[in-house]
XYZ file of C-alpha atoms in Angstrom:
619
model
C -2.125 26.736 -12.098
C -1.670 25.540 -16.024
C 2.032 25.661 -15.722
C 0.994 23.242 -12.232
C -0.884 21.034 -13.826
C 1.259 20.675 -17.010
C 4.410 20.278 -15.077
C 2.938 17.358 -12.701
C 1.424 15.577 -16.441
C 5.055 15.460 -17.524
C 5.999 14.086 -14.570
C 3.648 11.204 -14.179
C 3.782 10.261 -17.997
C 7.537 9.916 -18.008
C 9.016 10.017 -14.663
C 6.237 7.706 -12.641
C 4.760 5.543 -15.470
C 7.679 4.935 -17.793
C 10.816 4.452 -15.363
C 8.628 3.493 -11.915
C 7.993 6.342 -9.419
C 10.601 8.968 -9.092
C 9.468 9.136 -5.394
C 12.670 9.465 -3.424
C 10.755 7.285 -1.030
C 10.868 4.843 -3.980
C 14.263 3.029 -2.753
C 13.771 2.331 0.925
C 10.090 1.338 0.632
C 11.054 -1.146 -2.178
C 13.984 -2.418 0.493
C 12.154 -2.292 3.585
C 8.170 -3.586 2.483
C 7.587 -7.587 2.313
C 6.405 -8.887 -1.128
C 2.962 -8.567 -1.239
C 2.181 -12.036 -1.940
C 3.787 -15.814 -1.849
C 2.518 -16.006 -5.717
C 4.670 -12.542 -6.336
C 8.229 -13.979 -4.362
C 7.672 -17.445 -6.773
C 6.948 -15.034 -9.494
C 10.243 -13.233 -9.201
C 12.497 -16.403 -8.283
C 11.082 -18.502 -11.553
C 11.909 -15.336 -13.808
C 15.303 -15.121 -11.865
C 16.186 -18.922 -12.231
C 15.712 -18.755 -16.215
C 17.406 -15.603 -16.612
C 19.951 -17.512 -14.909
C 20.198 -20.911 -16.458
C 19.796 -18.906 -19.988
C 22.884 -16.787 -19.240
C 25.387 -19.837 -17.807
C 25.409 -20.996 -21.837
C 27.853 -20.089 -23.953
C 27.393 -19.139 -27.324
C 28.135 -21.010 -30.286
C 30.117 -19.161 -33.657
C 26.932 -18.966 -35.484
C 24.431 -17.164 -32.286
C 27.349 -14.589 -32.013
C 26.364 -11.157 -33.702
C 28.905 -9.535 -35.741
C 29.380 -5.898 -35.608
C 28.560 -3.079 -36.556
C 25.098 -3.135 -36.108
C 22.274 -0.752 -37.263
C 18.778 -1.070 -36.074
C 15.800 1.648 -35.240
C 14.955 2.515 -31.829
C 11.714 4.324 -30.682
C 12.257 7.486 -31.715
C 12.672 6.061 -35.108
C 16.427 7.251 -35.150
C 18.656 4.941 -37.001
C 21.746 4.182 -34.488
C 24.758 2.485 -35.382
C 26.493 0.360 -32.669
C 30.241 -0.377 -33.789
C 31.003 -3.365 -31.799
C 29.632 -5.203 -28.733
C 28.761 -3.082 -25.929
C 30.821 -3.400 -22.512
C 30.306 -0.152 -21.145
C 26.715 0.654 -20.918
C 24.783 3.577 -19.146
C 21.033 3.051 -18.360
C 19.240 6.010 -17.538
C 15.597 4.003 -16.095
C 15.478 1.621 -13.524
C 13.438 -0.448 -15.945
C 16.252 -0.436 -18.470
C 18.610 -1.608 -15.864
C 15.541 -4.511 -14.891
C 15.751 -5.573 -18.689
C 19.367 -5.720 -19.118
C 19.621 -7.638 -16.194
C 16.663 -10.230 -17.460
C 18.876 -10.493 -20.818
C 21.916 -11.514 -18.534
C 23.527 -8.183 -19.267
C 23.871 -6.438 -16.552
C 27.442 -7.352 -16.084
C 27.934 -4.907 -18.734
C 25.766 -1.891 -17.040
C 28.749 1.004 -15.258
C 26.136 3.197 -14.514
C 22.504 3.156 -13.140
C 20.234 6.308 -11.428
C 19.881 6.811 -7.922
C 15.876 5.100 -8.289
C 17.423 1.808 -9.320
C 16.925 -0.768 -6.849
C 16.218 -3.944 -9.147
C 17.736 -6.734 -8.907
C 18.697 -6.592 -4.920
C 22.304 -4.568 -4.987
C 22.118 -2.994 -8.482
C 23.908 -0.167 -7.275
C 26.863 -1.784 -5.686
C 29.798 -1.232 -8.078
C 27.820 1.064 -10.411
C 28.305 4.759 -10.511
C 25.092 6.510 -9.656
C 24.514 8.934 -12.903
C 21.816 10.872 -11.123
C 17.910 11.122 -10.857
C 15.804 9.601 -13.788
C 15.181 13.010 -15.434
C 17.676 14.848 -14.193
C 20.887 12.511 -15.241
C 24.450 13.807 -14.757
C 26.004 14.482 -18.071
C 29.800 14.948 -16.640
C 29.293 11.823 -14.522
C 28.003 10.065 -17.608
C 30.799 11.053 -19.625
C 33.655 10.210 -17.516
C 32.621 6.509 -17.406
C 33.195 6.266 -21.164
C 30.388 4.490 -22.008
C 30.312 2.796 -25.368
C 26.149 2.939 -25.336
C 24.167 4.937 -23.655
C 20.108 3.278 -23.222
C 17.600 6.584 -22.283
C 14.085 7.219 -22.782
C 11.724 9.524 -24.378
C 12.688 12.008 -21.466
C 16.023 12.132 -22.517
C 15.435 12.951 -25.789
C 16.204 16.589 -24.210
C 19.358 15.805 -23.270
C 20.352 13.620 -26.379
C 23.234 16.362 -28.101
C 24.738 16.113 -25.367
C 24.398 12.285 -25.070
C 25.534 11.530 -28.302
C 28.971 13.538 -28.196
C 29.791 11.011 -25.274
C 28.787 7.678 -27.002
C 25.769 5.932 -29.112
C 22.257 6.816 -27.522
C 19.192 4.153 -27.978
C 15.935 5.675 -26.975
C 13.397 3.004 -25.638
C 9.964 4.235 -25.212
C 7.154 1.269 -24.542
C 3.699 2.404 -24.517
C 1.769 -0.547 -24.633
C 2.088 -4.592 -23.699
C 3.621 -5.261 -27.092
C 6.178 -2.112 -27.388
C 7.612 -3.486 -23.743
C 8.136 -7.078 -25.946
C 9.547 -5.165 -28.774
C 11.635 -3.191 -26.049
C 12.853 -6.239 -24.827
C 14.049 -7.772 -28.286
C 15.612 -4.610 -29.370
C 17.514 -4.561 -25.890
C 18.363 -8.482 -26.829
C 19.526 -7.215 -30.266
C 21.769 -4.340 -29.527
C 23.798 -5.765 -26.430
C 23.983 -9.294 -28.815
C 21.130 -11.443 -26.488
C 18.770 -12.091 -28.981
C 18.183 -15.593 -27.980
C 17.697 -14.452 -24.474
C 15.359 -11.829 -25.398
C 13.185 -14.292 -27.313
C 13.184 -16.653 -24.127
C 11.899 -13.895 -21.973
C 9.194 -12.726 -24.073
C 8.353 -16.017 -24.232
C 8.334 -16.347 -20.551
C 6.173 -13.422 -20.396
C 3.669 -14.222 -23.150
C 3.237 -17.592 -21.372
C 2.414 -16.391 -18.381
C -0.291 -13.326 -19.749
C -1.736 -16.388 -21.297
C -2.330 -18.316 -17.855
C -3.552 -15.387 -16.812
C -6.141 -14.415 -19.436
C -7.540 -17.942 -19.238
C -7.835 -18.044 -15.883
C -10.221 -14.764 -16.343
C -11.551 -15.627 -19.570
C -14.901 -16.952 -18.414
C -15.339 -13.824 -15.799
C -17.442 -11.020 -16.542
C -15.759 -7.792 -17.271
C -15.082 -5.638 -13.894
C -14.899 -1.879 -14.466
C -11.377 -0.444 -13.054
C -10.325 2.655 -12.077
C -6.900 2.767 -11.536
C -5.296 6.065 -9.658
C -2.549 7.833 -11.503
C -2.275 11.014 -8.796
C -4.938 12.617 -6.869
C -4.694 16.362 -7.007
C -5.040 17.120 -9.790
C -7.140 13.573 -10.573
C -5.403 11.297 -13.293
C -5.606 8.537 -14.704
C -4.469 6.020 -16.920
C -6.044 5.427 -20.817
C -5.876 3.952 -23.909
C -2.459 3.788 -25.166
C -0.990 3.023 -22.193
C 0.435 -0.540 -20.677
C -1.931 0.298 -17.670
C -4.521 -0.364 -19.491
C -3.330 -3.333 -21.251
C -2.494 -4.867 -18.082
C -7.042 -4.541 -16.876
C -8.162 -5.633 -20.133
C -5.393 -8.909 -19.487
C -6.377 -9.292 -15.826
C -10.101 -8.718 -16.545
C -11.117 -6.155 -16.383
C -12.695 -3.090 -18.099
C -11.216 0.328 -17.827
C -13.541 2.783 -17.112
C -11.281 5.968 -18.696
C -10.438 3.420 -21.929
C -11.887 6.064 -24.011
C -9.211 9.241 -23.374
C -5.827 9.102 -24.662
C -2.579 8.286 -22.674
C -2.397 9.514 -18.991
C -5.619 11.960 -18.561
C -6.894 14.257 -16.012
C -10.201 13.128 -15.012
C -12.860 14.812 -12.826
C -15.134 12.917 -9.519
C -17.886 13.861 -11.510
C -16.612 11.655 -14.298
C -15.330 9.060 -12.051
C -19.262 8.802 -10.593
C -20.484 8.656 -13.734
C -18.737 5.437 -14.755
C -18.851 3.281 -11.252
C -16.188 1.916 -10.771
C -16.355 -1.538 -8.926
C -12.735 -1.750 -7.952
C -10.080 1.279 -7.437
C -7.311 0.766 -7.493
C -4.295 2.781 -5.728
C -0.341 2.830 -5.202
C 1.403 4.015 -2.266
C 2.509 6.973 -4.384
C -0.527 8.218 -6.024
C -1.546 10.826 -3.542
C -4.595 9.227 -2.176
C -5.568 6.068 0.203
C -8.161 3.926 1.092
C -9.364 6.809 3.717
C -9.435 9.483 1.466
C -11.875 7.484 -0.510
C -13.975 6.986 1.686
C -14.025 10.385 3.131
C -14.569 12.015 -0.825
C -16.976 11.694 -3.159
C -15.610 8.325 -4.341
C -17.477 6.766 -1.665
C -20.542 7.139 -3.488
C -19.123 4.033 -6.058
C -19.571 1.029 -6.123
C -16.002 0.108 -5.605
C -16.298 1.946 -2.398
C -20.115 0.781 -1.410
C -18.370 -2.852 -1.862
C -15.062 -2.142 -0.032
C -13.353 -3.062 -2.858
C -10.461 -0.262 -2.859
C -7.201 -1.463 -3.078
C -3.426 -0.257 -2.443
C -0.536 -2.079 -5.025
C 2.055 -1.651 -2.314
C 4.319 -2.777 -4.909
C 3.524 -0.376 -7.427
C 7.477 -0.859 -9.328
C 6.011 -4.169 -10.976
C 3.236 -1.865 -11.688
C 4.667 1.396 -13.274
C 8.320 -0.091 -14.676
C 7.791 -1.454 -18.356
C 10.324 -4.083 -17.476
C 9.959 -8.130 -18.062
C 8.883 -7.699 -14.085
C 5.206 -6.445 -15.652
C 3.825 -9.579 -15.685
C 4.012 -9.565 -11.983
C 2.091 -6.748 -11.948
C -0.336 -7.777 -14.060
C -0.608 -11.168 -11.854
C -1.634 -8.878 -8.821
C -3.822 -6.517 -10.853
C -5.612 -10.029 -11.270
C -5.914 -10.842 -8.227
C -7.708 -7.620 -6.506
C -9.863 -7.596 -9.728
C -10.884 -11.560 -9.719
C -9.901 -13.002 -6.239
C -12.505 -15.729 -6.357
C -10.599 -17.223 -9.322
C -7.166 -16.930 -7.397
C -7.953 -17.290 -3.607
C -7.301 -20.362 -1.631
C -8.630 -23.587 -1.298
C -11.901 -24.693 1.067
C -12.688 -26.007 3.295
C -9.802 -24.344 4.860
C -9.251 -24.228 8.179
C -8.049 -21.701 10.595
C -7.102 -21.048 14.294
C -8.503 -17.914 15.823
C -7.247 -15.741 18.419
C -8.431 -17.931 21.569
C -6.735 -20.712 19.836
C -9.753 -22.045 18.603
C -9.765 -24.304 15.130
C -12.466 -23.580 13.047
C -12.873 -25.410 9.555
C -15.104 -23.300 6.714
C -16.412 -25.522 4.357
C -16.668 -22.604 1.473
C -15.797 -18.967 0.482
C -18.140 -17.092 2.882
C -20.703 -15.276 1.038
C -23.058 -13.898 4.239
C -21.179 -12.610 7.263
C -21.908 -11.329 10.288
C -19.982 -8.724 11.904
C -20.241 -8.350 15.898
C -17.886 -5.489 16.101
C -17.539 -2.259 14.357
C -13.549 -3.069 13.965
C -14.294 -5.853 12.315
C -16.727 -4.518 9.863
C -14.448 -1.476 9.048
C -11.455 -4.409 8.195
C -14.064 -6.684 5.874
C -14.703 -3.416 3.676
C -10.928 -2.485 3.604
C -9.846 -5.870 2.581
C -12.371 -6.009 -0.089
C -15.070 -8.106 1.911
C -17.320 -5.532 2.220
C -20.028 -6.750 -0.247
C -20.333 -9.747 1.575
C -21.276 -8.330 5.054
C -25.123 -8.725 5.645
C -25.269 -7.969 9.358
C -23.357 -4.871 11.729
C -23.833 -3.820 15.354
C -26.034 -0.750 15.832
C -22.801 0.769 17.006
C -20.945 0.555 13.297
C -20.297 3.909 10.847
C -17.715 3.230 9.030
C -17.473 3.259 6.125
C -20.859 4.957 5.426
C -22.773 2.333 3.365
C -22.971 0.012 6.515
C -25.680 2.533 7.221
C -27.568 0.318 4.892
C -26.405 -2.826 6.046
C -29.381 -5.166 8.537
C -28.411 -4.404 12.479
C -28.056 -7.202 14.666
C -28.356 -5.527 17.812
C -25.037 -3.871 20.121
C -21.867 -4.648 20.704
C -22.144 -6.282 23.935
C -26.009 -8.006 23.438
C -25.999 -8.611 19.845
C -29.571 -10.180 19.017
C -29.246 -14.258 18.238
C -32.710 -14.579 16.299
C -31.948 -11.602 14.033
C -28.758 -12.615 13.222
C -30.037 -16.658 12.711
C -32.753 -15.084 10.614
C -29.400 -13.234 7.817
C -28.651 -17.017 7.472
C -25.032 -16.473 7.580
C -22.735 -18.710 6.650
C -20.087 -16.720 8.992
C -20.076 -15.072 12.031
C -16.832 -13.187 13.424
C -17.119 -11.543 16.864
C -14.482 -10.626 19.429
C -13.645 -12.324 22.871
C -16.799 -10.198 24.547
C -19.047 -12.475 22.325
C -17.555 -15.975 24.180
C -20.619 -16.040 26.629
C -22.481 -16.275 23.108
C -20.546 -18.476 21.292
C -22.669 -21.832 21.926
C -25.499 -20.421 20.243
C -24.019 -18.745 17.419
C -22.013 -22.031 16.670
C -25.258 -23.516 15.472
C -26.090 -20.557 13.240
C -22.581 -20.936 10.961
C -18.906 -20.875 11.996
C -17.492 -18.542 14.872
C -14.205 -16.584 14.049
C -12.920 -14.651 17.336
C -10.305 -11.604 16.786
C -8.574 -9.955 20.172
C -5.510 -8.021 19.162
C -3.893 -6.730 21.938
C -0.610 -4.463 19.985
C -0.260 -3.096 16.566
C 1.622 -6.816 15.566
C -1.893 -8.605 16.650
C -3.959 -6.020 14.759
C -1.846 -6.974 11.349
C -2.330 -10.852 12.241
C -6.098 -9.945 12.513
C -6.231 -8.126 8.678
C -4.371 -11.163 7.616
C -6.492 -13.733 9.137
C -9.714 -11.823 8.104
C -8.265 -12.022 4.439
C -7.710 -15.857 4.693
C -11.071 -16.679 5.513
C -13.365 -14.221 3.480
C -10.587 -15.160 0.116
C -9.491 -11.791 0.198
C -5.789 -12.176 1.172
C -3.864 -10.154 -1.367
C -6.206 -7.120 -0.069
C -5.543 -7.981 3.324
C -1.417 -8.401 2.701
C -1.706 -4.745 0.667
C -3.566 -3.210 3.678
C -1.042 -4.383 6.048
C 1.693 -3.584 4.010
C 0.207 0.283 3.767
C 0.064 0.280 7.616
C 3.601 -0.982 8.148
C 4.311 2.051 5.924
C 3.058 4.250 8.048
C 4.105 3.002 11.540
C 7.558 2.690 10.158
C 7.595 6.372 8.557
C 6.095 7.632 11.866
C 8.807 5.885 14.477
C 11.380 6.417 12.034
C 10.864 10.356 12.588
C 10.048 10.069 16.785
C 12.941 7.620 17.535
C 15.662 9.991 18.540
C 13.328 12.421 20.327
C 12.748 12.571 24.205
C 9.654 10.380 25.667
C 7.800 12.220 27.350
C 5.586 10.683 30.056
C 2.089 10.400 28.703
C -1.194 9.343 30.792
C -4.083 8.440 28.660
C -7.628 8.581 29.717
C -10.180 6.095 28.134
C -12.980 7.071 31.170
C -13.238 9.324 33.957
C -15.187 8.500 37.180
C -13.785 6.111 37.584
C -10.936 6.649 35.871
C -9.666 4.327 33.387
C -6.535 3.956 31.161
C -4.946 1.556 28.758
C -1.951 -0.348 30.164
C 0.388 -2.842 28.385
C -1.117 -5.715 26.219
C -3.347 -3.162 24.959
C -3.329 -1.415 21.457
C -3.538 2.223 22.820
C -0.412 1.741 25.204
C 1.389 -0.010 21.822
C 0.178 3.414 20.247
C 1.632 5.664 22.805
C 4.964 3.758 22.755
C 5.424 3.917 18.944
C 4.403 7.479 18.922
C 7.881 8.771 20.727
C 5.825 8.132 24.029
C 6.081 6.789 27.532
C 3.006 5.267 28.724
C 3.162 6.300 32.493
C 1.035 2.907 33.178
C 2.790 0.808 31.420
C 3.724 -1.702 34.936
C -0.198 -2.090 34.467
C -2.024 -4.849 32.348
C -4.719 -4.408 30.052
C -7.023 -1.342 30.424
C -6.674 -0.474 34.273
C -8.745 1.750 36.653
C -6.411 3.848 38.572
C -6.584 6.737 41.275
C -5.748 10.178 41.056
C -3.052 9.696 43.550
C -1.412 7.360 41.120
C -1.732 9.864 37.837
C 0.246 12.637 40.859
C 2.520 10.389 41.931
C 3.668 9.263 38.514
C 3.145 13.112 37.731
C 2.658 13.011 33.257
C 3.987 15.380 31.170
C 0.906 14.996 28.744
C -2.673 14.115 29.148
C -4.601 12.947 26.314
C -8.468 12.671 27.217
C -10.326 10.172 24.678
C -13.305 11.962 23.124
C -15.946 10.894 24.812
C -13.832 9.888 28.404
C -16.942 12.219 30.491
C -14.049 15.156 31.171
C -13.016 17.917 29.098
C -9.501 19.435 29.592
C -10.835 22.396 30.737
C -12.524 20.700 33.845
C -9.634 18.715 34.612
C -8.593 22.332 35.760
C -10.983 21.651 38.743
C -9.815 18.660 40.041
C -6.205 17.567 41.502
C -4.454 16.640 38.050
C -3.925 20.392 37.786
C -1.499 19.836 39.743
C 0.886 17.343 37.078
C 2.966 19.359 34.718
C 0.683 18.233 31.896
C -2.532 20.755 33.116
C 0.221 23.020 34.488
C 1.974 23.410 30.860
C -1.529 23.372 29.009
C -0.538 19.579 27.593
C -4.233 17.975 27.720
C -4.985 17.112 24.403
C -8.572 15.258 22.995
C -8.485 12.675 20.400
C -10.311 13.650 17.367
C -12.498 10.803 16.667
C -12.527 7.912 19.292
C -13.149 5.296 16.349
C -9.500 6.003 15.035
C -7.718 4.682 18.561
C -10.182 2.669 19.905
C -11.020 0.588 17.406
C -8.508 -2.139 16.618
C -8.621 -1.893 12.127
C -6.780 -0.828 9.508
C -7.597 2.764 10.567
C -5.465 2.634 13.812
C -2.798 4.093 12.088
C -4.445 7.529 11.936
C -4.760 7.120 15.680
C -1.124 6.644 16.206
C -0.529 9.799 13.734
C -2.779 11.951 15.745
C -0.949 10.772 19.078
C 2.508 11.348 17.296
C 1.238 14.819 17.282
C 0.202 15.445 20.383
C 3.564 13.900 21.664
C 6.021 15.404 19.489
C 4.062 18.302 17.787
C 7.558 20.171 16.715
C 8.172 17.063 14.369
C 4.991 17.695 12.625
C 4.540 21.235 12.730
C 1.584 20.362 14.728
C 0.366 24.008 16.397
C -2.099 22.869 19.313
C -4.036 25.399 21.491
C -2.650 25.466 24.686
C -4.638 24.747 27.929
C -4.849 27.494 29.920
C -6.281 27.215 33.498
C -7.336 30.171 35.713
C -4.384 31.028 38.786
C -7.327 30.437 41.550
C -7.895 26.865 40.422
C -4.547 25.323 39.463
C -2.856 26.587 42.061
């Protein structure tokens, strides 16, 4: 277990915080997932147009550097470069994001297979290997005339230095990754450029620290991994990057990248944690652990960084990073503009005057969104119906679903109220308590548009774009394993007696459909009451019963549907938890995992007990 733990700290000090995750997922997801944020895409295009305009200038006599050159790199080695570099191997992807910010990249023949910064880096470049497992006979036979490593190369560097001139960079803090970037500037004969970027960059920290300047302090607790629990502390450009957004790290008093207990995390309270899509843990596992006992979690203020490279890479990108860290820590200062106005999902236009401070939630779906998004401190009234996450258990109850209670709700004083299209018959007289949001997604695509509209009005959009984001992730990585496999004919049962199923324009029949499914009643719209002739004639090869549908496979046994090759092959299966599929939030996604299952269970090693009905009653 020592040799476990000690192998994974390596890891995430060198491999995940120094070069960016080492995740072999690292490559498409970076390809594939949407910037997180308008302010991020401007971000990268300002830093690309002056990396640009620097580079079209020609030098004059006097900026050119003469070789040889001697100058001290991290390891405090003295290297001696003989003449200008035009052959260079970088062994980081944020090496290879400097070089190219220095207008160097021209120069760069080889790059590892995690490099996937700018767009196309690897086109034309020799792939050298992983980050910390580099080729040394691929290395060598592109005769480099400078090799650029870090501190996990040092292993490696007799062997690196027979083949050409090795420069170590190792930045552990905000001001090693500007000394980084001038030695870079130095040694490949950019200095000018290098000054203009760390310019660029210090500019920018400075916008952002006085746009947080006058905000209190918010204790973060960034995620590292999750098993075992680490973090990031003093010494490290993580922690740089809170104190410049705002913030306060709670583990700011351990060294470098620590394992941490719950116990310790409790202790200190968090108000925001903050995740990445490679740490090992999401927003569910939060609120299923211990964590959920934090503030952070009480206040649905748990975050994913989908774009954790801008995050983890001690490249001139980090100031991206540090613009999003700002934004999930101090939204209000960074949100949009009111009154803002809006059109909901009947097509309604609603105008709201000022960030909402009291809502109302009329559906449990919608109260489980406003806590992942980060609203969740400002929700002051739930149905009787909502559980999720647990501190809505504290949280004033306005009634049910279907009859919420007018009075109590006038008497929260809200100054929102979002409801779904069962509340219409309603909508009159909650109009003249505050503004009237409807949601109705009908698909998966309708369920994102809801997150995203949810995060316009409550301020809270860069939550709402990461939750998406983490969704997409998950759809994608689950139809990206059914799409070649058989679908199967699949007959869903919402309620029994009479019996009711989900057709198309409905989320659950999206579900079936992405999980490697055919939805037998898919010529049907919305949620349809059907007969058992139908289910024979159409004859499924899998049942799945929702959990509380008033049937349990073993007494569908006793009725006719023992005849369909689903009962007969023991393929009845009962969701887990109804809330997961028939509630349209952010936690859909586990639905459409568990279905995914059911439907393809020799994809995911899924080992279900089979349904076994007696010979006299199936027949």
């Amino acid at each position: 277990m020592k040799r476990k733990v000690a192998l994974i700290l390596t890891i995430l000090m060198f491999g995940v915080i120094i070069a960016g995750c080492i995740n072999q997922q690292t490559s498409s997801t970076q390809s594939t997932t949407p910037t997180s944020t308008t302010t991020q895409a401007t971000s990268s295009k300002e830093m690309t147009a002056a990396h640009t305009t620097s580079t079209t200038k020609a030098p004059t006599e006097t900026e050119q550097r003469k070789y040889p050159i001697t100058i001290t790199d991290f390891a405090d080695r003295k290297v001696t470069i003989e003449k200008e570099p035009q052959r260079i191997v970088s062994l980081a992807p944020s090496i290879t994001e400097t070089l190219y910010f220095l207008g160097a990249l021209d120069k760069v023949v080889g790059v590892t297979q995690y490099d996937d910064f700018p767009p196309g880096v690897q086109e034309g470049r020799t792939i050298i290997g992983g980050f910390s497992n580099p080729n040394i006979e691929i290395i060598a036979s592109l005769k480099p005339d400078l090799i650029i490593a870090t501190s996990m190369h040092l292993k490696y560097l007799t062997q690196l230095e027979q083949i050409a001139p090795v420069v170590i960079i190792d930045p552990k803090n905000m001001d090693d990754i500007y000394k980084a970037i001038e030695l870079l500037g130095k040694v490949v004969d950019k200095e000018e450029q290098a000054q203009k970027v760390v310019a660029d960059m210090k500019s920018k920290v400075e916008e952002i620290q006085n746009a947080v300047k006058s905000k209190p302090k918010v204790k973060v607790f960034y995620v590292v991994w999750n098993n075992p629990l680490m973090t990031a502390g003093k010494g490290t450009f993580i922690d740089d990057l809170i104190k410049l957004a705002g913030g306060e790290n709670v583990f700011s008093d351990v060294e470098g990248w620590a394992q941490v207990s719950v116990e310790q995390v409790l202790a200190k309270d968090p108000e925001v944690i903050i995740l990445t899509p490679h740490c090992g843990m999401t927003v569910q596992d939060v609120y299923h652990s211990e964590l959920s006992k934090t503030t952070a979690a009480k206040e649905g203020k748990v975050v994913v960084i989908q774009n954790d490279n801008v995050l983890v890479r001690p490249s001139p990108r980090i100031v991206i990073g540090l613009e999003e860290l700002a934004k999930v820590i101090h939204p209000d200062v960074f949100g949009g503009k009111y009154p803002l106005t809006v059109i909901d999902f009947m097509n309604r236009t609603v105008t709201i005057e000022k960030e909402p401070q009291r809502i109302v939630s009329l559906a449990p779906s919608i109260t489980e969104t406003l806590f992942y998004i980060g609203a969740g401190d400002k929700v002051v009234g739930v149905t009787k119906y909502d559980d999720f996450p647990p501190q809505v258990a504290n949280i004033t109850k306005i009634g049910g679903f279907s009859d919420p209670n007018i009075e109590i709700i006038a008497s929260l004083k809200p100054d929102l109220i979002i409801g779904t299209s069962m509340h219409l018959k309603y909508l009159d007289q909650l109009q003249q308590i505050a503004p009237v949001i409807i949601v109705a997604p009908r698909n998966i695509d309708e369920i994102y548009k809801q997150i995203e509209l949810l995060g316009k009005v409550t301020n809270r959009e860069e939550y709402a774009q990461s939750v998406v984001n983490e969704m997409k992730a998950k759809v994608e990585y689950i139809t990206s394993i059914v799409k070649d496999k058989p679908k199967p004919k699949v007959f869903f049962i919402s309620w029994w007696n009479p019996i009711y199923t989900p057709g198309r324009d409905t989320f659950q029949g999206d579900l079936i459909e992405l999980a490697g499914g055919e939805n037998v009643f898919n010529d049907l719209t919305g949620w349809a009451q059907v007969s058992i002739e139908q289910v024979l004639a159409r004859n499924p090869e899998i049942i799945i019963l929702s959990a509380h549908a008033g049937i349990s496979p073993e007494q569908l046994c006793e009725t006719e549907l023992a005849k369909t090759d689903a009962v007969k092959n023991g393929r009845v299966y009962v969701i887990s938890d109804d809330n997961i599929i028939s509630r349209p939030g952010p936690r859909i996604v586990l639905g459409l995992e568990e279905l995914a299952e059911f439907i393809h269970p020799e994809v995911f090693n899924y080992e279900p007990q089979p349904l076994k009905c007696s010979t006299s009653v199936s027949g």
